[in-house]
Short mmCIF file of C-alpha atoms in Angstrom, two decimals:
data_model
loop_
_atom_site.label_atom_id
_atom_site.label_comp_id
_atom_site.label_asym_id
_atom_site.label_seq_id
_atom_site.Cartn_x
_atom_site.Cartn_y
_atom_site.Cartn_z
CA MET A 191 -73.35 110.34 118.55
CA LYS A 192 -73.78 108.02 115.65
CA THR A 193 -75.58 104.69 116.11
CA ARG A 194 -74.90 101.64 113.95
CA SER A 195 -77.81 100.41 111.95
CA THR A 196 -78.59 96.67 112.50
CA HIS A 197 -80.22 96.54 109.03
CA SER A 198 -78.11 95.23 106.23
CA GLY A 199 -78.76 95.84 102.62
CA VAL A 200 -81.25 93.59 100.71
CA PRO A 201 -79.39 90.79 98.65
CA LEU A 202 -80.12 91.01 94.93
CA THR A 203 -78.83 88.70 92.21
CA VAL A 204 -77.98 90.44 88.87
CA THR A 205 -78.54 88.22 85.83
CA ALA A 206 -78.62 90.50 82.99
CA ILE A 207 -77.98 94.04 81.63
CA GLU A 208 -79.66 96.57 79.31
CA ARG A 209 -77.19 98.86 77.01
CA SER A 210 -77.76 101.96 75.44
CA GLY A 211 -76.81 102.77 71.84
CA ASP A 212 -73.32 103.69 72.80
CA GLY A 213 -72.93 100.47 74.75
CA SER A 214 -72.94 101.89 78.22
CA VAL A 215 -75.16 99.84 80.70
CA THR A 216 -78.37 101.66 81.56
CA HIS A 217 -80.34 98.94 83.53
CA LEU A 218 -79.83 95.93 85.64
CA HIS A 219 -81.99 92.87 85.74
CA GLY A 220 -82.04 90.11 88.29
CA VAL A 221 -84.04 88.00 90.90
CA TYR A 222 -84.79 88.53 94.46
CA ARG A 223 -85.47 85.78 96.85
CA GLY A 224 -88.17 83.25 95.72
CA GLY A 225 -87.21 83.99 92.02
CA ARG A 226 -88.99 87.27 91.77
CA PRO A 227 -87.69 89.36 89.00
CA TRP A 228 -86.52 92.96 89.35
CA ARG A 229 -85.44 95.85 87.19
CA LEU A 230 -83.43 98.94 88.11
CA SER A 231 -81.79 101.77 86.28
CA MET A 232 -77.95 101.99 86.71
CA GLN A 233 -78.26 105.22 88.45
CA ASP A 234 -80.96 104.00 90.93
CA ALA A 235 -78.94 100.63 91.69
CA LEU A 236 -75.81 102.81 92.22
CA SER A 237 -77.33 105.11 94.72
CA ALA A 238 -79.09 102.01 96.59
CA VAL A 239 -75.81 100.28 96.78
CA GLN A 240 -74.04 103.55 98.06
CA ALA A 241 -76.66 103.98 100.55
CA GLY A 242 -76.39 100.36 101.75
CA HIS A 243 -79.94 99.65 100.82
CA TYR A 244 -79.01 96.80 98.45
CA ILE A 245 -76.04 94.34 98.38
CA MET A 246 -75.87 93.23 94.71
CA SER A 247 -73.85 90.38 93.16
CA LEU A 248 -73.70 87.99 90.14
CA ARG A 249 -72.88 84.26 89.56
CA HIS A 250 -69.68 83.59 87.81
CA GLY A 251 -69.25 79.91 87.55
CA PRO A 252 -69.53 78.48 91.12
CA THR A 253 -68.48 81.83 92.86
CA ARG A 254 -70.70 84.81 93.60
CA VAL A 255 -68.98 88.16 92.91
CA ARG A 256 -70.33 91.36 94.68
CA LEU A 257 -70.90 94.53 92.78
CA GLY A 258 -68.71 97.48 93.97
CA VAL A 259 -68.65 101.07 93.30
CA ALA A 260 -65.91 102.30 90.83
CA GLY A 261 -64.87 105.15 88.77
CA ARG A 262 -64.08 108.81 89.24
CA PRO A 263 -65.59 111.39 88.52
CA GLU A 264 -68.43 109.33 87.39
CA ALA A 265 -69.14 106.47 89.73
CA ARG A 266 -70.49 103.23 88.43
CA LEU A 267 -71.09 99.52 89.54
CA GLU A 268 -68.98 96.99 88.46
CA ALA A 269 -67.91 93.24 89.39
CA ARG A 270 -64.22 92.81 89.17
CA SER A 271 -62.84 89.41 88.59
CA ARG A 272 -59.54 88.35 89.97
CA THR A 273 -58.04 89.02 86.41
CA GLY A 274 -59.44 92.59 86.48
CA GLU A 275 -62.33 91.99 83.97
CA ASP A 276 -65.60 93.61 84.82
CA LEU A 277 -67.96 90.43 84.96
CA LEU A 278 -71.18 92.76 84.97
CA LEU A 279 -70.21 93.36 81.17
CA ALA A 280 -70.17 89.67 80.50
CA LEU A 281 -73.74 89.20 81.51
CA PRO A 282 -76.36 88.51 78.92
CA GLN A 283 -77.88 91.59 77.31
CA VAL A 284 -81.78 92.05 77.53
CA GLU A 285 -83.38 93.73 74.72
CA ILE A 286 -85.79 96.53 75.89
CA GLY A 287 -89.27 95.22 76.64
CA GLN A 288 -87.97 91.69 77.55
CA ALA A 289 -88.01 90.33 81.19
CA ALA A 290 -84.66 88.89 82.47
#
């Protein structure tokens, strides 16, 4: 018999991205409650979202857009706008070695 977990994922706000030389997103940067910065590889962030450990979102104007899992066969995180644009790709890019 399965039991439902009463624990919900930790909310994280994504504020910036890191890209590799080919332009793919490799890391996410953001802030946690109280403004504490964090950085996760895309793979670790994807795994944590899939497992329900994190609920990731970003701000787009006055609204908050939740990141979801997309893509087959290679899954990735994205934040689709109403027009279909991936808002994650519109976030500022952080150069390696900088904080978000």
